[in-house]
Amino acid sequence: MVYRLVLKHLPIYLSLLLVLTCAKEDSQDPGTTPSNITPKYILTATAGEGGSVDPSTGTFIAGTEVSITATASSGYRFTGWSNGSSDNPVTITLNYDTSVTANFEQIPVYSLIISAEDGGSVSSEGGEYSEGTEVSITATPDEGYEFIFWSDGSTESTRVITASEDLTLTASFINANSSSGLPIIYINTSGVSIVSKDDYVEGSISISGSDNFPDLSETDIKIKGRGNSTWWQGGIWGKKPYQIKFDDKTQVLNMPKDKKWVLLAEISDVSLIRNKLAREISGIGSFDYVPKAEYVELLLNSQHQGIYLVGQKVEESKNRVNIGDDGYLVEIDTDANGRIDPNDDVYFKSAQSGLWPERNVFNIKEPGLEYDSDEFNLIINHVDNFEAALFSEDFKNPDSGYRAYIDLESFIDFYLVSEITKNQDAASYSSIFFTYMPGEKIKMGPIWDYDLAFGNVYYSEAEFPEGFWIKSGNPWFKRMFEDDYFKEAVRERFNYYYSNLGSFQSKIDEFQSYISAAQERNFELYPGLLDPSVEIWPVPVRFYNHNGYVDHLKTWLNARMDWLNTNL
């Protein structure tokens, strides 16, 4: 009976149980995992072009840390993951389904071409190299040759190149038996052009001293343009004058240590001898200091620039114009053609300025000072007092006249060097230097800028060996020649210079021989300089070869000295 009753109501019991079970399930948050089930998540790792990943996919229990490694294919490199990480391998913690992609890029390949000019060989001809590859190369000279430099300016015969760009390098050699004999200066600015006289360019310098001078190993420098007419001439011909500056005082070709040096291009002087000769003539005088200079060949960024004079700059220094902290170095200059910079230069006109050309000024080169300072007024007053005495009625008086203010020997030597050479600028225009130590006398010098001397100018009477130039053109000397004492002292001193004419001519021959091989290379670079149909400012007489210019210089100097011997 009971059994039948249960069976009879079994469907009802089952329905009730189903309802209760469903009600319990419906009471749970539909987004909640049952507490007895551990969630799992899917990791999907993929690789971009150029590589692979491991593992690439999988299902992992929540909280699992999975390490994924990206492997670049040959010629590619891993650059990072899509989630911003650059770790490799990268660790991913699975708290949700995650996708990540490894990115790759093709490694740049650069071409390295290595070659050698005549006279040597290289260890490798180069090839294609992945970025960052280090390649060792060596330049080896043949017998009788010497390695000079690589085309990027390096002077190391063996070097390591790290591939970072397409690069062509050529090793240059020189026949040791046909060397010009001149020192060679190598300057490298990494290809940066030198276009300013105001702004320095960073670079390096090394010097091969040849047989006569010590070498200089590669050293950091700064370099900029310099000069006035020579600067714009250099722009025309591609042979510019420069000023270089070392970080520390450095000896150059046995010349005493200093920081600043000049490279004179000698464009207007086709003989290449005038500035050297003027220094030789001055060297027998009484000057406290004559700027030193030596012939060199210049290679700038591996490009041969020809013959230069490297030399000392006219400036205050223990080894140059030694005037200490209290002395003055003054240049009689002109404010024409941008020679004076109103922002940097401190200058004045004297009380007797009407005697000088209108644009002449006294430019205070040393010391650095301010307008209207005591130091500024001191030099103005001293120059004014000197000129007042010089142009006074009593100017011949040795105690109260001009001689009380000047070092007579230096004035006479300056006059004679400038008059013998008939230097265009020395009459009144520029580069007329003098020094003054307070409490002492004014000294003329040093001499400077003689490329437009010895008749090398076509726009004035300075072209010709006859006639006075300084005596008639410089107001100081013109007045002094009205004093018989000065005139006789000049005549006596000239005899000394005239007696050295033979040694001056021998020096010209010596210089010509010394630069013989180098001048040929110089004019191969600048053939227009030996083409009489091509104008060179302000050269008055043209020849087809270097020897013609040297002979003309010698002839002019003989004629000049003979004329002065007759007329002084």
Coordinates of C-alpha atoms in Angstrom, one line a residue:
M1 CA 0.0 0.0 0.0
V2 CA 2.8 2.4 1.0
Y3 CA 4.8 1.3 -1.9
R4 CA 2.0 2.1 -4.3
L5 CA 1.5 5.5 -2.6
V6 CA 5.1 6.4 -3.2
L7 CA 5.1 5.3 -6.8
K8 CA 1.9 7.2 -7.3
H9 CA 3.4 10.5 -6.0
L10 CA 6.9 10.0 -7.4
P11 CA 6.5 12.4 -10.3
I12 CA 5.3 15.0 -7.8
Y13 CA 8.4 14.5 -5.6
L14 CA 10.8 14.7 -8.6
S15 CA 9.2 17.9 -9.9
L16 CA 9.5 19.5 -6.5
L17 CA 13.2 18.5 -6.3
L18 CA 13.8 20.0 -9.7
V19 CA 12.1 23.2 -8.7
L20 CA 14.2 23.5 -5.5
T21 CA 17.5 22.8 -7.4
C22 CA 16.7 25.4 -10.0
A23 CA 15.8 27.9 -7.4
K24 CA 19.2 27.4 -5.7
E25 CA 21.1 27.9 -9.0
D26 CA 19.1 31.0 -9.9
S27 CA 20.1 32.6 -6.5
Q28 CA 23.8 32.6 -7.6
D29 CA 25.5 35.6 -9.5
P30 CA 25.5 34.5 -13.1
G31 CA 29.1 35.9 -13.5
T32 CA 30.6 33.9 -10.7
T33 CA 32.5 30.7 -11.1
P34 CA 31.5 28.1 -8.9
S35 CA 33.7 27.9 -5.9
N36 CA 34.7 24.4 -6.6
I37 CA 36.0 25.2 -10.2
T38 CA 39.5 26.9 -10.9
P39 CA 39.3 29.4 -13.8
K40 CA 41.6 29.0 -16.9
Y41 CA 42.7 31.6 -19.4
I42 CA 44.0 31.5 -23.0
L43 CA 47.5 33.0 -23.9
T44 CA 48.0 33.8 -27.6
A45 CA 51.5 34.8 -28.6
T46 CA 52.3 35.7 -32.2
A47 CA 55.4 36.9 -34.0
G48 CA 55.6 39.6 -36.6
E49 CA 57.7 39.3 -39.7
G50 CA 61.3 38.3 -39.1
G51 CA 61.0 35.9 -36.1
S52 CA 59.1 33.4 -34.0
V53 CA 57.9 33.0 -30.4
D54 CA 57.8 30.1 -27.9
P55 CA 55.3 29.2 -26.6
S56 CA 52.9 30.5 -29.2
T57 CA 49.6 29.6 -27.5
G58 CA 48.1 27.7 -24.5
T59 CA 45.5 27.6 -21.8
F60 CA 46.7 28.3 -18.3
I61 CA 45.3 28.4 -14.8
A62 CA 44.6 31.9 -13.5
G63 CA 47.7 33.5 -11.9
T64 CA 50.2 31.4 -13.9
E65 CA 53.4 33.2 -14.9
V66 CA 54.3 32.2 -18.5
S67 CA 57.7 33.0 -20.0
I68 CA 57.7 33.8 -23.7
T69 CA 60.8 33.9 -25.8
A70 CA 61.1 35.8 -29.1
T71 CA 63.7 34.6 -31.5
A72 CA 64.8 36.7 -34.5
S73 CA 65.4 35.2 -37.9
S74 CA 68.7 35.6 -39.6
G75 CA 69.1 39.3 -40.7
Y76 CA 66.5 40.5 -38.2
R77 CA 66.5 41.7 -34.6
F78 CA 63.9 41.8 -31.9
T79 CA 62.5 45.3 -31.2
G80 CA 59.9 44.7 -28.5
W81 CA 56.4 43.3 -27.6
S82 CA 53.1 44.8 -28.4
N83 CA 52.4 45.4 -24.7
G84 CA 55.4 47.8 -24.6
S85 CA 57.8 45.5 -22.9
S86 CA 61.3 45.1 -24.4
D87 CA 62.3 42.2 -22.1
N88 CA 63.2 39.0 -23.9
P89 CA 62.1 36.6 -22.6
V90 CA 59.1 38.4 -21.2
T91 CA 56.9 37.1 -18.3
I92 CA 53.1 37.3 -18.6
T93 CA 50.9 36.7 -15.6
L94 CA 47.6 35.2 -16.7
N95 CA 44.6 36.9 -15.1
Y96 CA 42.5 37.1 -18.2
D97 CA 42.8 36.0 -21.8
T98 CA 45.9 37.6 -23.2
S99 CA 47.3 38.2 -26.7
V100 CA 50.9 39.5 -27.3
T101 CA 52.9 40.0 -30.4
A102 CA 56.7 40.0 -30.8
N103 CA 58.0 42.7 -33.2
F104 CA 61.1 42.5 -35.3
E105 CA 62.9 44.6 -37.8
Q106 CA 65.5 43.9 -40.5
I107 CA 69.0 44.7 -39.4
P108 CA 70.5 47.5 -41.7
V109 CA 73.3 46.3 -44.0
Y110 CA 75.9 48.8 -45.0
S111 CA 78.4 48.8 -47.8
L112 CA 82.1 49.3 -46.9
I113 CA 84.3 49.9 -49.9
I114 CA 88.1 49.9 -49.3
S115 CA 90.7 50.8 -51.9
A116 CA 94.3 51.9 -52.2
E117 CA 95.9 54.6 -54.4
D118 CA 99.2 53.9 -56.1
G119 CA 102.0 53.0 -53.7
G120 CA 100.3 50.5 -51.4
S121 CA 97.6 48.0 -50.7
V122 CA 94.8 47.3 -48.2
S123 CA 94.0 44.2 -46.3
S124 CA 90.4 44.0 -47.4
E125 CA 88.3 45.4 -50.2
G126 CA 85.3 45.6 -47.9
G127 CA 81.8 44.2 -48.4
E128 CA 78.3 44.2 -47.0
Y129 CA 78.2 44.3 -43.2
S130 CA 75.3 44.3 -40.7
E131 CA 75.0 47.3 -38.5
G132 CA 77.4 47.2 -35.6
T133 CA 79.8 44.8 -37.2
E134 CA 83.5 45.6 -36.5
V135 CA 85.8 45.4 -39.5
S136 CA 89.6 45.7 -39.1
I137 CA 91.5 47.2 -42.1
T138 CA 95.2 47.9 -42.7
A139 CA 96.9 50.0 -45.3
T140 CA 100.4 48.7 -46.2
P141 CA 102.8 50.9 -48.3
D142 CA 104.9 49.4 -51.1
E143 CA 108.6 49.5 -50.8
G144 CA 109.8 53.1 -51.2
Y145 CA 106.4 54.5 -50.3
E146 CA 104.9 55.8 -47.0
F147 CA 101.3 55.6 -45.9
I148 CA 99.8 59.1 -45.5
F149 CA 96.2 58.9 -44.5
W150 CA 92.7 57.4 -45.2
S151 CA 90.3 59.5 -47.2
D152 CA 88.3 60.4 -44.0
G153 CA 91.4 62.0 -42.5
S154 CA 92.5 59.2 -40.2
T155 CA 96.3 58.7 -40.1
E156 CA 96.2 55.3 -38.4
S157 CA 97.3 52.7 -40.9
T158 CA 95.4 49.9 -39.0
R159 CA 92.0 50.7 -37.7
V160 CA 88.7 49.2 -36.8
I161 CA 85.5 50.4 -38.6
T162 CA 82.1 49.8 -36.9
A163 CA 79.5 49.5 -39.6
S164 CA 77.0 52.3 -39.2
E165 CA 76.6 53.8 -42.6
D166 CA 77.7 53.2 -46.2
L167 CA 81.4 54.2 -46.3
T168 CA 84.1 54.4 -48.9
L169 CA 87.7 54.7 -47.7
T170 CA 90.8 55.1 -49.8
A171 CA 94.3 54.7 -48.5
S172 CA 96.8 57.3 -49.8
F173 CA 100.5 56.8 -50.1
I174 CA 103.4 59.0 -51.0
N175 CA 106.7 58.2 -52.8
A176 CA 109.3 58.7 -50.0
N177 CA 111.9 59.5 -52.7
S178 CA 109.8 62.2 -54.3
S179 CA 108.4 63.8 -51.2
S180 CA 108.3 67.6 -51.3
G181 CA 110.3 67.6 -48.1
L182 CA 107.9 70.0 -46.4
P183 CA 106.0 69.1 -43.2
I184 CA 102.5 68.0 -43.8
I185 CA 99.6 69.2 -41.7
Y186 CA 96.5 67.0 -41.6
I187 CA 93.3 68.7 -40.3
N188 CA 90.0 66.8 -40.0
T189 CA 86.7 68.5 -39.2
S190 CA 84.6 65.4 -40.1
G191 CA 83.6 67.1 -43.3
V192 CA 82.2 70.3 -41.7
S193 CA 83.0 73.3 -43.8
I194 CA 84.9 76.3 -42.4
V195 CA 82.8 79.3 -43.6
S196 CA 83.2 81.9 -40.8
K197 CA 85.9 84.1 -39.4
D198 CA 84.0 84.3 -36.2
D199 CA 82.8 80.8 -35.4
Y200 CA 85.2 78.0 -34.7
V201 CA 84.7 74.4 -36.1
E202 CA 85.7 71.5 -34.0
G203 CA 88.4 69.3 -35.5
S204 CA 91.7 67.5 -35.0
I205 CA 95.2 68.1 -36.3
S206 CA 98.3 65.9 -36.8
I207 CA 101.6 66.9 -38.3
S208 CA 104.2 64.9 -40.2
G209 CA 107.4 66.9 -39.6
S210 CA 109.3 65.3 -42.5
D211 CA 113.1 65.2 -41.8
N212 CA 113.5 68.6 -40.3
F213 CA 110.8 68.9 -37.7
P214 CA 109.2 66.8 -35.0
D215 CA 105.8 65.1 -35.7
L216 CA 102.7 66.1 -33.8
S217 CA 100.3 63.2 -33.0
E218 CA 96.6 63.7 -33.5
T219 CA 95.3 66.5 -31.2
D220 CA 92.0 68.3 -30.8
I221 CA 91.7 71.8 -32.2
K222 CA 89.2 74.4 -33.2
I223 CA 89.6 76.1 -36.6
K224 CA 88.0 79.2 -38.3
G225 CA 88.7 81.5 -41.1
R226 CA 90.9 84.6 -40.9
G227 CA 92.2 87.5 -42.9
N228 CA 90.6 90.2 -45.0
S229 CA 91.4 90.4 -48.7
T230 CA 93.0 86.9 -48.4
W231 CA 89.7 85.5 -47.0
W232 CA 87.6 86.6 -50.0
Q233 CA 90.4 85.7 -52.3
G234 CA 90.4 82.2 -50.8
G235 CA 86.7 82.0 -51.4
I236 CA 87.4 82.5 -55.1
W237 CA 90.3 80.1 -55.5
G238 CA 89.3 77.5 -52.9
K239 CA 92.4 78.1 -50.8
K240 CA 91.4 79.9 -47.6
P241 CA 93.5 81.2 -44.7
Y242 CA 92.7 79.8 -41.3
Q243 CA 93.3 80.3 -37.6
I244 CA 93.6 77.2 -35.4
K245 CA 93.4 77.0 -31.6
F246 CA 94.7 74.2 -29.4
D247 CA 93.1 73.4 -26.0
D248 CA 96.6 73.7 -24.5
K249 CA 99.7 75.5 -25.5
T250 CA 101.4 73.4 -28.1
Q251 CA 104.7 73.5 -29.9
V252 CA 104.4 73.5 -33.7
L253 CA 107.4 72.7 -35.9
N254 CA 109.9 73.7 -33.2
M255 CA 108.2 77.1 -32.8
P256 CA 107.6 77.9 -29.1
K257 CA 104.4 76.6 -27.5
D258 CA 101.2 78.6 -27.8
K259 CA 97.5 78.0 -28.4
K260 CA 96.7 80.1 -31.5
W261 CA 98.4 79.6 -34.9
V262 CA 97.7 81.0 -38.3
L263 CA 97.7 79.2 -41.7
L264 CA 98.5 81.7 -44.5
A265 CA 97.3 80.7 -47.9
E266 CA 99.6 83.1 -49.9
I267 CA 97.1 83.4 -52.8
S268 CA 98.1 86.9 -53.9
D269 CA 101.8 86.1 -53.7
V270 CA 102.5 83.6 -56.5
S271 CA 106.2 83.5 -55.6
L272 CA 105.1 82.1 -52.2
I273 CA 108.1 83.8 -50.7
R274 CA 107.3 87.4 -49.7
N275 CA 106.1 86.8 -46.2
K276 CA 109.1 84.6 -45.4
L277 CA 111.5 87.0 -47.0
A278 CA 110.1 90.0 -45.0
R279 CA 110.7 87.9 -41.8
E280 CA 114.3 87.3 -42.8
I281 CA 114.9 91.0 -43.5
S282 CA 113.3 91.9 -40.1
G283 CA 115.3 89.3 -38.4
I284 CA 118.5 91.3 -38.7
G285 CA 116.9 94.3 -37.1
S286 CA 116.4 95.3 -33.5
F287 CA 112.8 94.2 -33.1
D288 CA 111.9 92.5 -29.8
Y289 CA 109.9 89.9 -31.7
V290 CA 109.6 88.8 -35.3
P291 CA 106.7 86.3 -35.9
K292 CA 108.0 82.9 -36.9
A293 CA 106.5 80.8 -39.7
E294 CA 107.3 77.6 -41.6
Y295 CA 106.3 76.2 -45.0
V296 CA 103.9 73.2 -44.9
E297 CA 101.6 71.3 -47.1
L298 CA 98.0 71.3 -45.8
L299 CA 95.5 68.5 -46.2
L300 CA 92.0 69.5 -45.0
N301 CA 89.5 66.6 -44.6
S302 CA 91.9 64.6 -46.8
Q303 CA 91.8 67.2 -49.6
H304 CA 95.2 68.6 -50.6
Q305 CA 95.1 72.4 -50.2
G306 CA 98.7 73.2 -51.3
I307 CA 101.5 75.2 -49.7
Y308 CA 100.8 77.3 -46.6
L309 CA 102.8 79.1 -44.1
V310 CA 101.9 78.0 -40.5
G311 CA 103.1 80.6 -38.1
Q312 CA 102.7 82.6 -34.9
K313 CA 99.8 85.0 -34.5
V314 CA 100.6 88.6 -33.4
E315 CA 99.3 88.6 -29.9
E316 CA 100.4 89.1 -26.3
S317 CA 102.3 86.1 -25.0
K318 CA 105.5 85.3 -23.3
N319 CA 106.8 83.7 -26.5
R320 CA 105.4 86.4 -28.8
V321 CA 104.7 90.0 -28.0
N322 CA 105.9 89.9 -24.4
I323 CA 104.3 93.0 -22.8
G324 CA 102.8 91.3 -19.7
D325 CA 99.6 92.5 -18.2
D326 CA 100.3 96.2 -18.2
G327 CA 101.6 96.7 -21.7
Y328 CA 99.8 97.8 -24.9
L329 CA 99.8 96.3 -28.3
V330 CA 98.2 98.7 -30.8
E331 CA 97.5 98.4 -34.5
I332 CA 97.1 101.4 -36.8
D333 CA 94.3 100.1 -38.9
T334 CA 91.3 101.2 -40.9
D335 CA 87.6 100.8 -40.2
A336 CA 87.0 100.2 -43.9
N337 CA 86.0 96.9 -45.4
G338 CA 84.8 95.4 -42.1
R339 CA 88.3 95.3 -40.6
I340 CA 87.0 96.8 -37.4
D341 CA 84.3 95.1 -35.3
P342 CA 82.5 97.8 -33.3
N343 CA 81.2 95.1 -30.9
D344 CA 84.6 93.6 -30.1
D345 CA 87.3 96.1 -31.0
V346 CA 88.2 99.0 -28.7
Y347 CA 89.8 101.8 -30.8
F348 CA 90.3 105.5 -30.9
K349 CA 91.4 108.4 -33.2
S350 CA 94.2 110.6 -32.1
A351 CA 94.0 114.3 -31.6
Q352 CA 96.1 114.6 -34.8
S353 CA 93.6 112.4 -36.7
G354 CA 93.5 114.9 -39.6
L355 CA 97.1 113.9 -40.5
W356 CA 96.0 110.3 -41.1
P357 CA 93.6 109.0 -43.8
E358 CA 90.0 109.6 -42.8
R359 CA 89.2 106.1 -41.8
N360 CA 92.4 105.3 -39.9
V361 CA 92.0 104.3 -36.2
F362 CA 94.3 103.1 -33.4
N363 CA 93.0 99.6 -32.5
I364 CA 93.9 98.4 -29.1
K365 CA 94.7 94.7 -29.5
E366 CA 96.0 94.2 -26.0
P367 CA 95.0 94.4 -23.2
G368 CA 91.3 93.9 -23.2
L369 CA 89.8 97.0 -21.7
E370 CA 86.7 99.2 -21.7
Y371 CA 86.1 102.6 -23.2
D372 CA 86.8 105.6 -20.8
S373 CA 88.7 103.3 -18.4
D374 CA 91.9 104.6 -16.8
E375 CA 93.8 102.2 -19.1
F376 CA 92.0 103.4 -22.2
N377 CA 92.7 107.0 -21.4
L378 CA 96.3 106.3 -20.6
I379 CA 97.2 105.1 -24.1
I380 CA 95.1 107.8 -25.8
N381 CA 96.9 110.5 -23.8
H382 CA 100.3 109.0 -24.5
V383 CA 99.7 108.8 -28.3
D384 CA 98.3 112.4 -28.3
N385 CA 101.3 113.6 -26.3
F386 CA 103.7 111.9 -28.7
E387 CA 102.0 113.3 -31.8
A388 CA 101.8 116.8 -30.2
A389 CA 105.6 116.7 -29.6
L390 CA 106.2 115.3 -33.1
F391 CA 104.3 118.0 -34.8
S392 CA 105.4 120.8 -32.6
E393 CA 107.8 123.5 -33.6
D394 CA 110.4 122.1 -31.2
F395 CA 110.0 118.5 -32.5
K396 CA 113.7 118.1 -33.1
N397 CA 114.6 118.7 -29.4
P398 CA 115.9 115.3 -28.1
D399 CA 114.4 116.0 -24.6
S400 CA 111.0 117.6 -25.4
G401 CA 110.5 116.5 -29.0
Y402 CA 109.4 113.2 -30.5
R403 CA 112.6 111.4 -29.6
A404 CA 111.6 111.6 -25.9
Y405 CA 108.6 109.3 -26.7
I406 CA 110.0 106.7 -29.0
D407 CA 112.5 103.8 -29.2
L408 CA 114.5 105.2 -32.1
E409 CA 116.1 102.0 -33.2
S410 CA 112.8 100.2 -33.6
F411 CA 111.3 103.1 -35.5
I412 CA 114.2 103.2 -37.9
D413 CA 114.2 99.5 -38.4
F414 CA 110.4 99.5 -39.0
Y415 CA 110.8 102.3 -41.5
L416 CA 113.6 100.5 -43.4
V417 CA 111.9 97.1 -43.6
S418 CA 108.7 98.8 -44.7
E419 CA 110.4 101.1 -47.2
I420 CA 112.7 98.4 -48.6
T421 CA 109.8 96.1 -49.2
K422 CA 107.5 99.0 -50.2
N423 CA 104.7 97.3 -48.3
Q424 CA 101.4 98.5 -49.6
D425 CA 99.6 98.6 -46.3
A426 CA 102.5 99.9 -44.1
A427 CA 102.3 103.4 -45.3
S428 CA 99.1 104.2 -43.4
Y429 CA 96.4 101.6 -44.1
S430 CA 96.8 98.6 -41.7
S431 CA 99.0 96.1 -39.9
I432 CA 101.1 98.9 -38.5
F433 CA 101.8 97.5 -35.0
F434 CA 103.5 99.2 -32.0
T435 CA 103.8 98.5 -28.3
Y436 CA 103.9 100.6 -25.3
M437 CA 104.9 99.8 -21.7
P438 CA 103.7 102.5 -19.3
G439 CA 106.7 104.6 -18.2
E440 CA 108.8 103.5 -21.2
K441 CA 109.0 104.5 -24.9
I442 CA 106.8 103.4 -27.9
K443 CA 108.4 100.6 -29.9
M444 CA 107.4 99.8 -33.4
G445 CA 106.7 96.2 -34.5
P446 CA 106.2 93.5 -34.9
I447 CA 106.1 93.5 -38.7
W448 CA 103.1 91.7 -40.3
D449 CA 101.3 91.0 -43.6
Y450 CA 103.8 91.4 -46.5
D451 CA 102.1 89.5 -49.3
L452 CA 101.4 92.9 -51.0
A453 CA 105.0 94.0 -50.7
F454 CA 108.0 93.9 -53.0
G455 CA 106.0 95.5 -55.9
N456 CA 103.1 93.0 -55.7
V457 CA 100.3 95.4 -56.3
Y458 CA 98.8 97.0 -59.4
Y459 CA 96.8 99.9 -58.0
S460 CA 99.4 102.1 -56.4
E461 CA 103.0 103.4 -56.8
A462 CA 104.1 100.6 -54.5
E463 CA 104.3 98.5 -57.6
F464 CA 107.5 100.1 -58.7
P465 CA 111.0 99.8 -57.2
E466 CA 111.6 103.5 -57.5
G467 CA 110.2 106.2 -55.2
F468 CA 109.6 106.6 -51.5
W469 CA 106.5 105.0 -50.1
I470 CA 106.6 105.1 -46.3
K471 CA 108.5 108.4 -46.1
S472 CA 105.9 110.1 -48.2
G473 CA 102.8 108.2 -47.0
N474 CA 103.1 107.7 -43.3
P475 CA 102.6 111.0 -41.4
W476 CA 104.9 110.0 -38.5
F477 CA 107.9 109.2 -40.7
K478 CA 107.2 112.0 -43.1
R479 CA 107.6 114.4 -40.2
M480 CA 110.6 112.6 -38.7
F481 CA 112.5 113.0 -42.1
E482 CA 112.3 116.7 -41.5
D483 CA 114.8 116.1 -38.7
D484 CA 118.4 115.7 -40.0
Y485 CA 119.3 113.6 -37.0
F486 CA 116.7 111.0 -37.9
K487 CA 117.5 111.2 -41.6
E488 CA 121.2 110.5 -41.0
A489 CA 120.5 107.7 -38.6
V490 CA 118.3 106.1 -41.2
R491 CA 120.9 106.4 -43.9
E492 CA 123.6 104.9 -41.6
R493 CA 121.3 102.0 -40.7
F494 CA 120.3 101.4 -44.3
N495 CA 124.0 100.7 -45.1
Y496 CA 123.7 97.7 -42.8
Y497 CA 120.7 96.4 -44.6
Y498 CA 122.2 97.1 -48.0
S499 CA 125.3 95.1 -47.0
N500 CA 123.0 92.1 -46.4
L501 CA 121.4 92.2 -49.9
G502 CA 123.4 89.2 -51.0
S503 CA 122.1 87.2 -48.0
F504 CA 118.6 88.3 -48.8
Q505 CA 119.0 87.0 -52.4
S506 CA 120.5 83.8 -51.1
K507 CA 117.4 83.3 -48.9
I508 CA 115.1 83.7 -51.9
D509 CA 117.1 81.0 -53.7
E510 CA 117.0 78.8 -50.6
F511 CA 113.2 79.1 -50.2
Q512 CA 112.7 78.5 -53.9
S513 CA 114.7 75.3 -53.7
Y514 CA 113.1 74.2 -50.5
I515 CA 109.5 74.5 -51.9
S516 CA 110.4 73.3 -55.4
A517 CA 108.5 70.0 -55.4
A518 CA 105.6 71.3 -53.2
Q519 CA 105.0 74.4 -55.5
E520 CA 104.5 72.1 -58.4
R521 CA 101.7 70.3 -56.6
N522 CA 100.4 73.6 -55.4
F523 CA 100.0 74.9 -59.0
E524 CA 98.5 71.6 -60.1
L525 CA 95.7 72.3 -57.7
Y526 CA 95.4 76.0 -58.7
P527 CA 96.5 76.1 -62.4
G528 CA 94.9 79.5 -62.9
L529 CA 97.6 81.1 -60.7
L530 CA 100.1 80.4 -63.6
D531 CA 97.7 81.4 -66.3
P532 CA 98.4 85.1 -67.2
S533 CA 94.9 85.3 -68.8
V534 CA 93.4 84.8 -65.4
E535 CA 93.3 87.8 -63.1
I536 CA 94.8 87.5 -59.6
W537 CA 94.1 90.5 -57.4
P538 CA 96.3 92.6 -57.2
V539 CA 99.2 90.9 -59.0
P540 CA 100.7 93.4 -61.6
V541 CA 103.0 91.1 -63.6
R542 CA 102.1 87.6 -64.7
F543 CA 104.2 84.6 -65.7
Y544 CA 103.6 81.0 -66.9
N545 CA 105.7 79.4 -64.2
H546 CA 106.8 79.8 -60.6
N547 CA 110.4 80.5 -61.6
G548 CA 109.2 83.7 -63.4
Y549 CA 107.6 85.1 -60.2
V550 CA 110.7 84.3 -58.2
D551 CA 113.1 85.9 -60.7
H552 CA 110.8 89.0 -60.8
L553 CA 111.0 89.3 -57.0
K554 CA 114.8 89.1 -57.1
T555 CA 115.1 91.7 -59.8
W556 CA 112.7 94.0 -58.1
L557 CA 114.5 93.7 -54.8
N558 CA 117.9 94.5 -56.4
A559 CA 116.4 97.5 -58.2
R560 CA 114.8 98.7 -55.0
M561 CA 117.9 98.5 -52.9
D562 CA 120.0 100.3 -55.5
W563 CA 117.4 103.1 -55.8
L564 CA 117.3 103.6 -52.0
N565 CA 121.1 103.5 -51.8
T566 CA 121.2 106.4 -54.2
N567 CA 118.3 108.4 -52.8
L568 CA 118.1 108.0 -49.1

